Tab-separated table of C-alpha atoms and ligand atoms in Angstrom:
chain	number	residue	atom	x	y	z
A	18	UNK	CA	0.000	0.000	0.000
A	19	UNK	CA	1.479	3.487	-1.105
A	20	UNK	CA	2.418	5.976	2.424
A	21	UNK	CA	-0.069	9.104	2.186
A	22	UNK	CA	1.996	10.626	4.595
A	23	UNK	CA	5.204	9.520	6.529
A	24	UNK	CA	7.279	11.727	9.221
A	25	UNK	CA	10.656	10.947	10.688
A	26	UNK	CA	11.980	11.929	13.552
A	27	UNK	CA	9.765	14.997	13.135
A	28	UNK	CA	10.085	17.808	14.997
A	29	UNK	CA	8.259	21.416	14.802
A	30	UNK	CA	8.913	24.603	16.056
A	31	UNK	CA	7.601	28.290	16.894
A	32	UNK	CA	10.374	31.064	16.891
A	33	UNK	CA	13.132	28.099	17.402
A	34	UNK	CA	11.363	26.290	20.356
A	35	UNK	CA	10.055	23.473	19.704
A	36	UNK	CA	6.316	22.867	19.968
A	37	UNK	CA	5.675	19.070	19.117
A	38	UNK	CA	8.804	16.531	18.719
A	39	UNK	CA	9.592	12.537	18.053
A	40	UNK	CA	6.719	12.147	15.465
A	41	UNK	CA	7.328	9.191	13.994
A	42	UNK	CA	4.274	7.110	12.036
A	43	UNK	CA	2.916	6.275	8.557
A	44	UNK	CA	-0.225	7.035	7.385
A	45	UNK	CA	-1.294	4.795	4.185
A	46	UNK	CA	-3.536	5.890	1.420
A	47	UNK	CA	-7.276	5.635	2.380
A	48	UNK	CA	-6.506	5.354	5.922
A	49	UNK	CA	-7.883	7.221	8.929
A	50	UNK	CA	-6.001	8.878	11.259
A	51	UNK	CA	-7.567	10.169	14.532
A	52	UNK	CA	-5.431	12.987	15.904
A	53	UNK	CA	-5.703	13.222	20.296
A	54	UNK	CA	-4.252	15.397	22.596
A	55	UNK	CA	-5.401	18.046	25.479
A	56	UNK	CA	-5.109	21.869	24.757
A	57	UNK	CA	-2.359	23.277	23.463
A	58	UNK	CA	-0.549	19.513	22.148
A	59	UNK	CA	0.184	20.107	19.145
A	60	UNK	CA	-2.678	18.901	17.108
A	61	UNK	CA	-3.299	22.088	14.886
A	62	UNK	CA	0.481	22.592	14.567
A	63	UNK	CA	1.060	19.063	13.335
A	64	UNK	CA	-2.097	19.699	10.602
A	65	UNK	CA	-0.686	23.139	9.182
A	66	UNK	CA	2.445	21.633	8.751
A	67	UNK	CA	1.396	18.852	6.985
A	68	UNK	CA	-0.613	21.386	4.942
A	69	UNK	CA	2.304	23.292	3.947
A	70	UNK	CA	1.308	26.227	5.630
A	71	UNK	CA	3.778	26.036	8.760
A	72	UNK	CA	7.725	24.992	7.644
A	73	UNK	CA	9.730	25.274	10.983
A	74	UNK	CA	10.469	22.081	11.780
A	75	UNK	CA	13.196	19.648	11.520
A	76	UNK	CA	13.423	15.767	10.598
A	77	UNK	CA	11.972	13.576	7.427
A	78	UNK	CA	7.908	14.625	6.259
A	79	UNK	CA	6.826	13.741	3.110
A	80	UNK	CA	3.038	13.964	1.391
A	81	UNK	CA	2.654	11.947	-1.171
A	82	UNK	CA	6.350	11.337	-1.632
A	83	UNK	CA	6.807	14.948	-2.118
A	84	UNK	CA	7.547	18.082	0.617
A	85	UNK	CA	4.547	19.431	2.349
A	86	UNK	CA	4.791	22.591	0.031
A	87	UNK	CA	5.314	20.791	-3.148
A	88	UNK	CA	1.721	18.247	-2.147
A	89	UNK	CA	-0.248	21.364	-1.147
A	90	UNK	CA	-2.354	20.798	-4.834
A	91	UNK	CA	-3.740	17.054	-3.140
A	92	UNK	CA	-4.365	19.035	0.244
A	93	UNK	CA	-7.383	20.007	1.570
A	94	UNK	CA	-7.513	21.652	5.093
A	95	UNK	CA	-10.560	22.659	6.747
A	96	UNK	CA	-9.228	24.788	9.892
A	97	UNK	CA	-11.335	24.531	13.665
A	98	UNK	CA	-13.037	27.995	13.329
A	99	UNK	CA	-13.645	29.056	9.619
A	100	UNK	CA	-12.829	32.356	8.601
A	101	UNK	CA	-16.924	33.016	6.569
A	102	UNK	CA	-17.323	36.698	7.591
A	103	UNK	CA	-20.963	35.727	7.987
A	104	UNK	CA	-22.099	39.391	7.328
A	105	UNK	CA	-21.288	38.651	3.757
A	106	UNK	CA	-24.356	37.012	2.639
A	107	UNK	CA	-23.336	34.124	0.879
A	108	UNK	CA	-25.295	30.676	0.030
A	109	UNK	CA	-24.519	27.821	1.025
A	110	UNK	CA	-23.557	26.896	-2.845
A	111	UNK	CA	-21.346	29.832	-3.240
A	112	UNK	CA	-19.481	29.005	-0.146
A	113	UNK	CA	-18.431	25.515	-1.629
A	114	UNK	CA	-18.017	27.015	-4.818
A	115	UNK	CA	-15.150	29.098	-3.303
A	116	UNK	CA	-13.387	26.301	-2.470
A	117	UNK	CA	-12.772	25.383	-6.673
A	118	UNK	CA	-12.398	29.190	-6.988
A	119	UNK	CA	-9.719	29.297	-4.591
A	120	UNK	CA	-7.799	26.525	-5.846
A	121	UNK	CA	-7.489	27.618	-8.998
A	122	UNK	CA	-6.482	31.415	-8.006
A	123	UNK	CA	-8.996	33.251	-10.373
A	124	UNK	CA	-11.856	35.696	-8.969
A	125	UNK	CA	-15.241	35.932	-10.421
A	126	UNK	CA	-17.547	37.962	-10.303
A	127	UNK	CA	-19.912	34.946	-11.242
A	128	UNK	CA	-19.498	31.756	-10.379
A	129	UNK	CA	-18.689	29.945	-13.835
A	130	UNK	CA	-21.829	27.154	-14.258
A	131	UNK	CA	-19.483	23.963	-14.195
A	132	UNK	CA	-18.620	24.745	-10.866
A	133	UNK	CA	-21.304	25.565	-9.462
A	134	UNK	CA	-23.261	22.016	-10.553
A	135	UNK	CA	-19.976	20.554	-9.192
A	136	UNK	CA	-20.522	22.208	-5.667
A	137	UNK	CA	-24.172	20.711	-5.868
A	138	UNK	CA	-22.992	17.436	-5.950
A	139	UNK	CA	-20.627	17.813	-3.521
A	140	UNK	CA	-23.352	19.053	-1.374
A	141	UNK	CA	-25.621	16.512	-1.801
A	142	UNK	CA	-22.995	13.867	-1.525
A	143	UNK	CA	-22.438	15.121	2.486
A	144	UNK	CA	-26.477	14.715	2.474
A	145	UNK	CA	-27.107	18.809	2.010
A	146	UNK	CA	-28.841	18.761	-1.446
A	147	UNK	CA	-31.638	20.852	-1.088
A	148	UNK	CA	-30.133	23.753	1.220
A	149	UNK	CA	-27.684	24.785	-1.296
A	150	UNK	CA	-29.676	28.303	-1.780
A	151	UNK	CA	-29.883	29.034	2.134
A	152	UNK	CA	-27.432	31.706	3.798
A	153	UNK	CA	-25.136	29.706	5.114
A	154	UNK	CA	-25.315	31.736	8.258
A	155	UNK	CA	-28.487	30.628	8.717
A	156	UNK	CA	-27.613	26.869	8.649
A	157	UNK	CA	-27.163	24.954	11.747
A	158	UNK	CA	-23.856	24.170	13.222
A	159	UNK	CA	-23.950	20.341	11.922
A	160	UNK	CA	-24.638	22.080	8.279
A	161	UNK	CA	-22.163	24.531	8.490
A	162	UNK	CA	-19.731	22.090	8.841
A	163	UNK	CA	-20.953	19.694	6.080
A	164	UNK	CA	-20.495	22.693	3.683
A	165	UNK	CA	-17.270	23.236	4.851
A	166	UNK	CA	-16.975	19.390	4.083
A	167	UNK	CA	-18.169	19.897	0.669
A	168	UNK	CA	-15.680	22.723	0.481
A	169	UNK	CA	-12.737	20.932	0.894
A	170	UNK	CA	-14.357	17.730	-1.353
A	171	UNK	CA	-15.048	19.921	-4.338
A	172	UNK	CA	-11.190	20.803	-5.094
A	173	UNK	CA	-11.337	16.485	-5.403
A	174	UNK	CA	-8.197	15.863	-2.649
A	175	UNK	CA	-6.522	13.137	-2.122
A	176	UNK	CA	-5.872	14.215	2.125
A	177	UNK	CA	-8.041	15.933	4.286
A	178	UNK	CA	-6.930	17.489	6.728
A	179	UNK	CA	-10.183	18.230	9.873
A	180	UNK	CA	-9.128	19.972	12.828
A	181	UNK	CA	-12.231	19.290	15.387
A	182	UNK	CA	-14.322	19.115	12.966
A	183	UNK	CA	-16.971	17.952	15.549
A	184	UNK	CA	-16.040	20.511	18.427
A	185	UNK	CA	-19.414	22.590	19.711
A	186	UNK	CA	-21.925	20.223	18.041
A	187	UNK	CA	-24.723	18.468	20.272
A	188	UNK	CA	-24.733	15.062	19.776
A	189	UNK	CA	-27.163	14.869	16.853
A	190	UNK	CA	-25.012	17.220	14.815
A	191	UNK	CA	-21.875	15.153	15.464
A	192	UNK	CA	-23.507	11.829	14.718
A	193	UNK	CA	-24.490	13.976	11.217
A	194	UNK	CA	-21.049	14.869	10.313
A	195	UNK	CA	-19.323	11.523	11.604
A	196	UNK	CA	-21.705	10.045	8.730
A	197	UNK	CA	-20.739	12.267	6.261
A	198	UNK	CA	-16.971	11.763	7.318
A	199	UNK	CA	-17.678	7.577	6.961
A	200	UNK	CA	-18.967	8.236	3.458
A	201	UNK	CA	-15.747	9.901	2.277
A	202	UNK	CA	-13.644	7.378	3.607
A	203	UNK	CA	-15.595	4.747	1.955
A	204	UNK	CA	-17.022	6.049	-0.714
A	205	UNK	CA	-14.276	8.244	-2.249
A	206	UNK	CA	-11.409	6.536	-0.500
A	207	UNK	CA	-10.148	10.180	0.619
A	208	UNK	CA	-6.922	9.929	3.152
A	209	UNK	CA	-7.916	11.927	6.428
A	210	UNK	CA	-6.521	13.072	9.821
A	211	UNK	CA	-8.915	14.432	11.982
A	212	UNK	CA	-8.519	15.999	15.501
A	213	UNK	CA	-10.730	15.428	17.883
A	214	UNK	CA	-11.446	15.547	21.519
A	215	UNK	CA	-14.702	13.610	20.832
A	216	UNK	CA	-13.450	9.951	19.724
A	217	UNK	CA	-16.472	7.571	20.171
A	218	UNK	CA	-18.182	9.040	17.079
A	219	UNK	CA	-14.694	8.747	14.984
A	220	UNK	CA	-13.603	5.163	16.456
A	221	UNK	CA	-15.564	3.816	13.653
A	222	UNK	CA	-13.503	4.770	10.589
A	223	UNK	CA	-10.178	5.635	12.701
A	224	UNK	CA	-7.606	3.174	11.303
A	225	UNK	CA	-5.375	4.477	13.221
A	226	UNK	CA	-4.960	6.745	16.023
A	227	UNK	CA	-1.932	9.569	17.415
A	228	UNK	CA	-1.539	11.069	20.933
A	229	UNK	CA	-0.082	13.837	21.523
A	230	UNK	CA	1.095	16.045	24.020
A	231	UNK	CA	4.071	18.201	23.423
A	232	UNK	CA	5.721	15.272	21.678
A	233	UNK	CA	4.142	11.675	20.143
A	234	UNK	CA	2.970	9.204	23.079
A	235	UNK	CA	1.638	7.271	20.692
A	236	UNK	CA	0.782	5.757	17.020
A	237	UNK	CA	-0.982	2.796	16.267
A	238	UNK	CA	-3.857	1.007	15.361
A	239	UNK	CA	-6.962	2.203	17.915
A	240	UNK	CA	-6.789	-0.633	20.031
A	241	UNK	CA	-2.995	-0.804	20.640
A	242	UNK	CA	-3.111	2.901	21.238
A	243	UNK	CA	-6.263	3.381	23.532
A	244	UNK	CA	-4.300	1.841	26.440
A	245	UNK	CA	-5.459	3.482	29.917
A	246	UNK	CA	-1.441	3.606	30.816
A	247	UNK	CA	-1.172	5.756	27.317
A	248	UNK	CA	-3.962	7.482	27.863
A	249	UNK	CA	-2.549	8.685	31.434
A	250	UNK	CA	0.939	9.047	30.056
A	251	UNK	CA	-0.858	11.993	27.837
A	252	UNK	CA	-3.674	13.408	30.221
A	253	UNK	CA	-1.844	13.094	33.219
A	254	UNK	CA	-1.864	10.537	36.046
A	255	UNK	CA	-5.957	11.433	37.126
A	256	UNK	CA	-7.236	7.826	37.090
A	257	UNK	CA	-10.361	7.794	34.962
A	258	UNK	CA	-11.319	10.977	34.127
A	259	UNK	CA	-9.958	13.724	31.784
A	260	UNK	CA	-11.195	17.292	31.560
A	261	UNK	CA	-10.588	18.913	27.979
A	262	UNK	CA	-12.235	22.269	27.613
A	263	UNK	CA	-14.168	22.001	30.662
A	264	UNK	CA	-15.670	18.951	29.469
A	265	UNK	CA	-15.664	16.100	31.670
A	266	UNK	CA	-14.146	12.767	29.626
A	267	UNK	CA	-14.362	9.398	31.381
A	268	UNK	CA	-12.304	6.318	30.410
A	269	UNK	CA	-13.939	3.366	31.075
A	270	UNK	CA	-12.128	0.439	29.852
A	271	UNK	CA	-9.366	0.944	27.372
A	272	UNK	CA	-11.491	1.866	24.199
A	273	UNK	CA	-14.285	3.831	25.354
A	274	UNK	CA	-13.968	7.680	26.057
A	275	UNK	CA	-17.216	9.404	27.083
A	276	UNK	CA	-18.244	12.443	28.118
A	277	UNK	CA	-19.620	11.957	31.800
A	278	UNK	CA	-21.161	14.737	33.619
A	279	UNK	CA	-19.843	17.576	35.364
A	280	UNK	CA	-19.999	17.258	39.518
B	22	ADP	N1	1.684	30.854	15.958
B	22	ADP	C1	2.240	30.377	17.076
B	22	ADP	N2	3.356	30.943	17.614
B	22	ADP	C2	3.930	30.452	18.710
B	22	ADP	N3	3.488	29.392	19.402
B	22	ADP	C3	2.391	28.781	18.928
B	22	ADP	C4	1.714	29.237	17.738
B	22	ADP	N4	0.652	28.424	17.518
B	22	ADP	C5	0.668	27.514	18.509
B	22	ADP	N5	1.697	27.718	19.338
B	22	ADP	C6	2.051	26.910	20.518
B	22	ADP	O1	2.269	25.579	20.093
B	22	ADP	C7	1.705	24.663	21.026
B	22	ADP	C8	0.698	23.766	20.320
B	22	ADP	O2	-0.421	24.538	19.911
B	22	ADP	P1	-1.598	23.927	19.026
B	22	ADP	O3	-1.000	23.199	17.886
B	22	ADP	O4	-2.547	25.018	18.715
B	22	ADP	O5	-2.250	22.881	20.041
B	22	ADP	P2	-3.663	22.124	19.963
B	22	ADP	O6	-4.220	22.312	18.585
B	22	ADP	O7	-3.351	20.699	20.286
B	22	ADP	O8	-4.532	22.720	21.021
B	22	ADP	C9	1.092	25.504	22.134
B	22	ADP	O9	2.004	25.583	23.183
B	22	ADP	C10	0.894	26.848	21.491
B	22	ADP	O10	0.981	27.878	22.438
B	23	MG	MG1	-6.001	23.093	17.941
């Protein structure tokens, strides 16, 4: 199976200090990769790098056999918080159109037709196809993020790169875009690595799975990874219980992570 991705003795820094180090793993084509860590880990650092957009760092990374820079055409990223100024009134079709627009560097003042019956499909293919004339800032949050989905699928990538992609959904709206995540991986065979705090609704289609926290605790397939000793190694020593974001996570067993209730 041809690597998607492979770093080597990886290391990345901010300003010469380095934020993440020892990130060693191979990611092969198709695969999943679920990205873990608490605040402030490493996760977004180790996605913009892979997208090209960060270059301080040090060791072997290649995309597709090639530099980050030099795969950036097969890349699509989708960052945490988008960057819509929602007080531009957009539709929910023009949004994804932007993201065929964008990759090809040319401005229009209309969206040429091809493209825009190419973001129709990709909406409808993340299970959107009738909202595609609604303001996307009147969409819910579960919708928002399948149009950012179909964003990112309409430039046709061959890695996706999701950075919480299911942070501050209710559970209905994550459930929603899990699905639509599970179709790309099997329907279009797209490469991903997705951050996440939330894992039960990924563990699905995760292949494999990264922890994080400062440096690589671990890579490996989910059930060699999701060991309680790893799992304290990169949340600290508390027994059964993590707090990300002032969520309350609780381990129970060595694959299930669930969000238990605040005392
Ligand atoms: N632009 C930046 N300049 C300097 N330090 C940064 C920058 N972005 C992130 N960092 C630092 O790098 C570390 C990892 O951050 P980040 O990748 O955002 O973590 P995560 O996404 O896991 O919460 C943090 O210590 C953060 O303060
Ligand atoms: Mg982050």
């Amino acid at each position: 199976m041809k690597e998607a991705v492979v770093a080597r003795n990886l290391t990345i820094y901010y300003g010469g200090k380095p934020a993440l180090s020892d990130v060693n793993f191979e990611l092969s084509e198709g695969n999943t990769l679920l990205l873990l860590g608490p605040n402030g880990a490493g996760k977004t650092t180790l996605l913009r790098v892979i997208a090209g957009f960060h270059r301080e760092y040090q060791g072997e990374l290649l995309v597709f056999g090639r530099t980050p820079l030099e795969a950036r055409e097969f890349v699509s990223y989708v960052p945490q918080s988008h960057s819509l100024n929602e007080k531009v009134p957009l539709t929910a079709l023009e949004v994804v159109s932007m993201g065929a627009i964008y990759k090809r560097g040319i401005l229009h003042r209309k969206i040429p037709e091809e493209i825009l019956e190419r973001a129709a499909k990709a909406l409808e293919f993340v299970g959107l196809g009738g909202i595609g004339g609604k303001p996307f800032s009147n969409l819910s949050g579960g919708q928002k993020q399948r149009v950012l989905l179909a964003r990112a699928l309409i430039s046709d990538p061959k890695l996706l790169l999701l950075d919480e992609p299911l942070s501050a959904l209710d559970p209905s709206a994550k459930a929603e875009v899990a699905s639509a995540l599970s179709k790309i991986k099997s329907k279009r065979g797209i490469t991903m690595i997705i951050t996440t705090h939330d894992i039960n609704p990924l563990l699905d289609i995760g292949d494999r799975v990264m922890l994080i926290n400062k440096r690589m605790i671990t890579f490996g397939k989910p059930d060699d990874a999701l060991k309680d000793e790893i799992i304290k190694a990169v949340y600290g020593p508390l027994a059964r219980t993590i707090k990300v974001e002032d969520k309350l996570y609780c381990i129970t067993g060595d694959l299930h992570i669930f969000r238990g209730e605040k005392k």
